[in-house]
Short mmCIF file of C-alpha atoms and ligand atoms in Angstrom, two decimals:
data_model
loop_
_atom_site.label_atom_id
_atom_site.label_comp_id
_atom_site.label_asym_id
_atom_site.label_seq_id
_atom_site.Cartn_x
_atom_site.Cartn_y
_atom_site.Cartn_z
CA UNK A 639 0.00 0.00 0.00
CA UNK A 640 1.05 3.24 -0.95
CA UNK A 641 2.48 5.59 2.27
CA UNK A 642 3.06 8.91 0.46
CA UNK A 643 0.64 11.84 0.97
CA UNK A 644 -0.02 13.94 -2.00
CA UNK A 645 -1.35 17.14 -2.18
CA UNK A 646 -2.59 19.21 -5.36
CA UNK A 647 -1.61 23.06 -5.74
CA UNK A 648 -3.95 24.27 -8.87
CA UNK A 649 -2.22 25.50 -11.80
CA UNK A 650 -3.09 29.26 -11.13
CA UNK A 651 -1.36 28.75 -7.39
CA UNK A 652 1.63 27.37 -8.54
CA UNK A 653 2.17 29.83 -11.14
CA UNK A 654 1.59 32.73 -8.84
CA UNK A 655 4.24 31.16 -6.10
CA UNK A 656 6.34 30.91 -9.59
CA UNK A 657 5.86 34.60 -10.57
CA UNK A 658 6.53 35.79 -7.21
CA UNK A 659 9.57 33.97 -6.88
CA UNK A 660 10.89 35.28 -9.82
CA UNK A 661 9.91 38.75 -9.35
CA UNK A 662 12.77 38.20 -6.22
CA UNK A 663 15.49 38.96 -9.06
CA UNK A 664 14.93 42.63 -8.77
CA UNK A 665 13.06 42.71 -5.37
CA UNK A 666 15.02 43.44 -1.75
CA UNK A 667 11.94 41.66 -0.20
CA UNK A 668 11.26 38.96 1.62
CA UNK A 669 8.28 36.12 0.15
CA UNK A 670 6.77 34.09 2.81
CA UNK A 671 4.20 31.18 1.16
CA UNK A 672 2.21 30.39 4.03
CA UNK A 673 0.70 27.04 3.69
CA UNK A 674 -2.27 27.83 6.14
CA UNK A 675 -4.09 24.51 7.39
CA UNK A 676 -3.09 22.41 4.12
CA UNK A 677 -0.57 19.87 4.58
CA UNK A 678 3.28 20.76 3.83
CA UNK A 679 4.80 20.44 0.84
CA UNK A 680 7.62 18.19 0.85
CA UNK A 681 10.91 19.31 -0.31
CA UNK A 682 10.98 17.72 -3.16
CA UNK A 683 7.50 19.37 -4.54
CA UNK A 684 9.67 22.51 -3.85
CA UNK A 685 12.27 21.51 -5.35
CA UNK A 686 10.32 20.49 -8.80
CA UNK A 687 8.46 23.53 -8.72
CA UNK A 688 11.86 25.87 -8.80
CA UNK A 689 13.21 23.64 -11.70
CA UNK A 690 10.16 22.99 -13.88
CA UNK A 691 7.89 26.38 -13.18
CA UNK A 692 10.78 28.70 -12.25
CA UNK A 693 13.28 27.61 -14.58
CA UNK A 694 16.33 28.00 -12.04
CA UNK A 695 19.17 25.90 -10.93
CA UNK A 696 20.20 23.97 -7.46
CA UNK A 697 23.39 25.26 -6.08
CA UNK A 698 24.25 22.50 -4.07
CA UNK A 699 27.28 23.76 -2.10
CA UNK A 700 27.29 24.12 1.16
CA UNK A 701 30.30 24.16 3.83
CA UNK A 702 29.39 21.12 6.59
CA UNK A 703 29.44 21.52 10.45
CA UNK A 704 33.45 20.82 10.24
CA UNK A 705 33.82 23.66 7.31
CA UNK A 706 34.12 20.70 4.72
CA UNK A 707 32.73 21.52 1.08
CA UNK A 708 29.55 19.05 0.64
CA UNK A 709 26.97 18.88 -1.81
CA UNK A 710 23.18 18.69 -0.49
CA UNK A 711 20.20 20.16 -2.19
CA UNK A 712 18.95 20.67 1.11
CA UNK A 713 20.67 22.09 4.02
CA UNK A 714 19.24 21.64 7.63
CA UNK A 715 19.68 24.35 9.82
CA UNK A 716 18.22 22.99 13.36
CA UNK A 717 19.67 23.27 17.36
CA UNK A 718 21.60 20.52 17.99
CA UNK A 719 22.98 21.24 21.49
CA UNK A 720 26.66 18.82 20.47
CA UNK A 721 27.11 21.42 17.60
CA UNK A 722 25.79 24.96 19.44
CA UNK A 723 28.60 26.95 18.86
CA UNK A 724 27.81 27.13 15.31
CA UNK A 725 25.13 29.61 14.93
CA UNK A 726 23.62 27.02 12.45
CA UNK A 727 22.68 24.55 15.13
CA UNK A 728 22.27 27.41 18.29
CA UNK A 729 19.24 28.43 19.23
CA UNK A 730 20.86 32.11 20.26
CA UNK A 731 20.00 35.29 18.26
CA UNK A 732 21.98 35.11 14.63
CA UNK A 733 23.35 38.80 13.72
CA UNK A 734 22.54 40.20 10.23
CA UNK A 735 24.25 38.49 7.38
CA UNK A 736 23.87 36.84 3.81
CA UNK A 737 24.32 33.16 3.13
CA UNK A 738 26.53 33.47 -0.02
CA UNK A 739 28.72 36.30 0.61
CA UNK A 740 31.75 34.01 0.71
CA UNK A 741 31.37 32.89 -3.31
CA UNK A 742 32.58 35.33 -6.30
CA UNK A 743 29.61 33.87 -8.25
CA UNK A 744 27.25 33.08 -5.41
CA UNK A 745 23.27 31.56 -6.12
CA UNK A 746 20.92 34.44 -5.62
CA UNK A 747 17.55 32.86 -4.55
CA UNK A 748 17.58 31.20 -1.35
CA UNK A 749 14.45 29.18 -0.47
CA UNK A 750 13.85 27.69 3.04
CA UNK A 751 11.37 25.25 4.30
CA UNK A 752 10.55 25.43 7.86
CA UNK A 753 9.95 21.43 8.41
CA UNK A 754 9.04 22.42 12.12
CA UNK A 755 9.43 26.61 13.84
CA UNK A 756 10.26 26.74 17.48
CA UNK A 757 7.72 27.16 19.91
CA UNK A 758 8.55 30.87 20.61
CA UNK A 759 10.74 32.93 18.72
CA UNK A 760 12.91 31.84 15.67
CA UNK A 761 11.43 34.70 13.90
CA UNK A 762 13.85 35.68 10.72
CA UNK A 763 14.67 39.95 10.33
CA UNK A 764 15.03 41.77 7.20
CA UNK A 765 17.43 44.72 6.38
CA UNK A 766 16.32 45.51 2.76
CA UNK A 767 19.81 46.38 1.02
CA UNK A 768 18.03 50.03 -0.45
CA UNK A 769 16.96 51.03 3.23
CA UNK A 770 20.57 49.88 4.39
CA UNK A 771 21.59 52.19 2.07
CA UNK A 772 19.59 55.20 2.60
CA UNK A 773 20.16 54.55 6.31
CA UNK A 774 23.83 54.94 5.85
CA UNK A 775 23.94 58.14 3.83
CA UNK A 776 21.60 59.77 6.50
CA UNK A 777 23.91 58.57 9.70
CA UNK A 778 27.26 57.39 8.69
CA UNK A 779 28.21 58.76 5.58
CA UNK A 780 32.06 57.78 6.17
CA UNK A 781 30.94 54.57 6.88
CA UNK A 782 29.31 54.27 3.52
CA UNK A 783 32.10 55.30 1.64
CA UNK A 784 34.21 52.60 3.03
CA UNK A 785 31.79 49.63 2.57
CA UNK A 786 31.37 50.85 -0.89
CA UNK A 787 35.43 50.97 -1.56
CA UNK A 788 37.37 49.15 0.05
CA UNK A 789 37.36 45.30 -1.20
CA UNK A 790 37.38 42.67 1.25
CA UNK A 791 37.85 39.16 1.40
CA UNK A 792 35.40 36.57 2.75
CA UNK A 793 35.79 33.35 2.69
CA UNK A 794 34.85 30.02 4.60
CA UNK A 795 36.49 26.51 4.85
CA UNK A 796 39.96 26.10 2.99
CA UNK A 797 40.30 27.69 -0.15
CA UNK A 798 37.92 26.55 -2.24
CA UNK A 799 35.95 30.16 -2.86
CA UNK A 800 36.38 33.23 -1.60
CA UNK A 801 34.75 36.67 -2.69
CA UNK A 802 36.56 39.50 -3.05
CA UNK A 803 34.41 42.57 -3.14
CA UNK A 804 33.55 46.24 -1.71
CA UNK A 805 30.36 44.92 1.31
CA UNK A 806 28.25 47.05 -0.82
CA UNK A 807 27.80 47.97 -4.34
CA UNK A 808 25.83 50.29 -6.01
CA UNK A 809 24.48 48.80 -9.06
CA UNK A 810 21.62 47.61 -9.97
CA UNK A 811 19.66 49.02 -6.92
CA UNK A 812 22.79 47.63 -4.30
CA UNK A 813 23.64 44.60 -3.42
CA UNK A 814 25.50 43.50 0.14
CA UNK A 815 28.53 40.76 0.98
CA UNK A 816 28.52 40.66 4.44
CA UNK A 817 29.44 38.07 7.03
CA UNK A 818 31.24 39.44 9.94
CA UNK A 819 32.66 36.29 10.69
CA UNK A 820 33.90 35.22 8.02
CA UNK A 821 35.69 38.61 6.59
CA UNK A 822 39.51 38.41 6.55
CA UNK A 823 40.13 41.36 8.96
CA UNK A 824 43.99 41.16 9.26
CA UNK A 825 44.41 44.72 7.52
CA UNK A 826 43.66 47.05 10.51
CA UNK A 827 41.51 49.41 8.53
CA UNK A 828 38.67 46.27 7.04
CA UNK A 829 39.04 45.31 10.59
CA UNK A 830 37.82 49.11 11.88
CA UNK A 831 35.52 49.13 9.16
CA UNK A 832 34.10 45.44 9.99
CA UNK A 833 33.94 46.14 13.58
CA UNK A 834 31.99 49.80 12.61
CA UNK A 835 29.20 47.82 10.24
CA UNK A 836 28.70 45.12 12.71
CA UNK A 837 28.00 47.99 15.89
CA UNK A 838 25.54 49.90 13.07
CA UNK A 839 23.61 46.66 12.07
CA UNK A 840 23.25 45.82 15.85
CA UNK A 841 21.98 49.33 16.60
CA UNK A 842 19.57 49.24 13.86
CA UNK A 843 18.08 45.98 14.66
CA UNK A 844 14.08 46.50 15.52
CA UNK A 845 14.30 50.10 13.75
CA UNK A 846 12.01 50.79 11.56
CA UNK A 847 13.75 50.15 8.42
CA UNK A 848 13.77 46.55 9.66
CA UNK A 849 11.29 44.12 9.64
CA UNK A 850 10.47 40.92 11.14
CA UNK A 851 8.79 37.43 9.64
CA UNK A 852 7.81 34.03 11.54
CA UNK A 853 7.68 31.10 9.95
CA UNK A 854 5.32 29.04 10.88
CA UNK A 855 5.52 25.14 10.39
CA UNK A 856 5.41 24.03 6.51
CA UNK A 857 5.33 27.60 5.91
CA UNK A 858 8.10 28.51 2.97
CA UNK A 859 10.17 31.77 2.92
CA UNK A 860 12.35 33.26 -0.58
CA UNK A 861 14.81 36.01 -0.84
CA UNK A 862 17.47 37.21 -2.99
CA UNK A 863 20.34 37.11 -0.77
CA UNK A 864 22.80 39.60 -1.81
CA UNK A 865 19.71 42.36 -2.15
CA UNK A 866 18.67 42.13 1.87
CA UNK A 867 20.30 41.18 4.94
CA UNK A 868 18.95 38.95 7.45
CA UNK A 869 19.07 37.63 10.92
CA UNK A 870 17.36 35.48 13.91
CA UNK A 871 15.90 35.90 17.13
CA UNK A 872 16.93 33.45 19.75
CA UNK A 873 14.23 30.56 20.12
CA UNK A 874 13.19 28.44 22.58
CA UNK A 875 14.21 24.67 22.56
CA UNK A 876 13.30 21.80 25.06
CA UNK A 877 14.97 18.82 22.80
CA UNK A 878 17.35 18.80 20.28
CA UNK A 879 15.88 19.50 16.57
CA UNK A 880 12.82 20.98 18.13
CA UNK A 881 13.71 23.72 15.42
CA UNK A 882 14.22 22.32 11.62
CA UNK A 883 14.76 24.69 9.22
CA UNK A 884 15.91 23.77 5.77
CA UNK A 885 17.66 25.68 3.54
CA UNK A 886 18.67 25.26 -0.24
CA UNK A 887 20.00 27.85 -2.86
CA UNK A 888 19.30 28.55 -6.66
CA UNK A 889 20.39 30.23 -9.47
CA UNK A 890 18.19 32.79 -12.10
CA UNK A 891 17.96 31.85 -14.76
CA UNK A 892 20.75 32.93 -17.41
CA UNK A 893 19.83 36.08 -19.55
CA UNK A 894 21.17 36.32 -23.61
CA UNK A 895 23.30 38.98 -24.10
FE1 FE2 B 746 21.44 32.76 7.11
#
C-alpha cells in the first residue's frame, strides 16, 4: 500500500508562487508562502516547482558543520545542542548576514522550508539592502564610503571560494557581501571598518527600516540574498531539533546577451 501523501496546488497557485519567486530577481523583499491549514509540501515538490515552473538551478554547495565543502540540495539548519557553537545549530540570536557572501559567483535565490518553527521565537529579520543604504547616507556617511570601496575578502572553509568585493555595491539598486565572521580582517583598517558595520547593524536591529517574519511550520520563505540582509531571534528549545529549518539555494535563470 502506498504511504506517500499527495497534495494538489492548482495551476493558477503554482504559477503565482512561480511569478513571485521570480519577481525576487529585482526585489530586496522577503516572500513568505504560508501554507495555512493544508498539509506541507515536501521538499521535493519545492524543489520540482523551482526547476520545472521557475526555470532556475540547485546550487548545491554548502560548507558542513566541520567547514568541509559538501553537496546537499537541502541544508538543515536545526539546534543541535553537540554542535551549538555554530550559529547554524544554536538556538541564540543570529546577527545580520547573507548566506553566499563568501562565493565570487554566489546563487541568488535562497528558499527555506521550515519542516518544524520553534515554539517561541525563531522569527527571521530583514534589512532591505536600499533602506541599508539610505540609512547609511543619513547617519554614517564615512561609513558608507568605506563599505562601498574598500574590497574585502570573505571566505569560509579552505580555499575553495572566496569573494573578493567592496560589502556594498551600487548597481543595480545595491547589493551586500557581508558576514562578519567570516571577513579576513587582518588589515587594521577592514578590521575598523568590519567592527563599525557590525556595531551599526546591531543598533539598527528593531528600527524601523527593519522588519520581522515568523515562519510558521510548513510555511516557505524566498529572498534574494545579496539584495537584503537577514538575521534570527533566539528561540526556545526543550529537545534537540525541536527547530528544523531547511535551507537550499538557486540560481536565475541565465539572460542572452
Ligand atoms: Fe542565514
Amino acid at each position: 500500500m502506498s504511504m506517500h501523501t499527495e497534495i494538489h496546488l492548482d495551476q493558477a497557485e503554482l504559477s503565482e508562487v512561480a511569478a513571485a519567486i521570480l519577481a525576487l530577481e529585482h526585489s530586496d523583499n522577503a516572500l513568505v508562502i504560508r501554507t495555512g491549514k493544508r498539509q506541507q509540501l515536501a521538499r521535493s515538490d519545492w524543489s520540482q516547482l523551482l526547476q520545472e515552473q521557475c526555470h532556475l538551478t540547485l546550487d548545491a554547495r554548502q560548507y558542513s558543520y566541520d567547514e568541509n565543502l559538501v553537496l546537499e540540495p537541502w541544508w538543515e539548519i536545526s539546534n543541535q545542542p553537540d554542535k551549538a557553537n555554530s550559529y547554524a545549530y544554536s538556538t541564540t540570536p543570529q546577527p545580520f548576514h547573507n548566506d553566499n557572501a563568501w562565493f565570487a559567483d554566489p546563487a541568488e535565490i535562497n528558499f527555506f522550508v521550515m519542516e518544524k518553527q520553534a515554539v517561541s521565537g525563531g522569527e527571521q529579520l530583514i534589512y532591505p539592502v536600499s533602506r541599508l543604504i539610505n540609512d547609511l547616507q543619513a547617519l554614517d556617511a564615512s561609513l558608507f564610503d568605506d563599505l562601498t570601496t574598500i574590497p574585502v575578502t570573505i571566505r569560509k572553509g579552505g580555499d575553495d571560494f572566496q569573494n573578493l568585493t567592496p560589502i556594498i555595491t551600487l548597481e543595480d539598486g545595491g547589493r551586500v557581501y557581508w558576514n562578519y565572521y567570516r571577513t579576513v580582517k587582518t588589515d587594521p583598517h577592514v578590521n575598523d571598518m568590519c567592527e563599525r558595520f557590525f556595531a551599526f547593524l546591531k543598533q539598527q536591529e528593531g528600527s524601523s527600516s527593519t522588519y520581522s517574519v515568523r515562519c510558521e511550520t510548513g510555511d516557505s520563505l524566498a529572498f534574494n540574498d545579496q539584495r537584503l540582509l537577514h538575521a534570527r531571534t533566539a528561540f526556545v528549545a526543550h529537545q534537540p531539533r525541536d527547530r528544523v529549518l531547511y535551507q537550499s539555494m538557486w540560481r536565475l535563470p541565465r539572460r542572452n546577451p
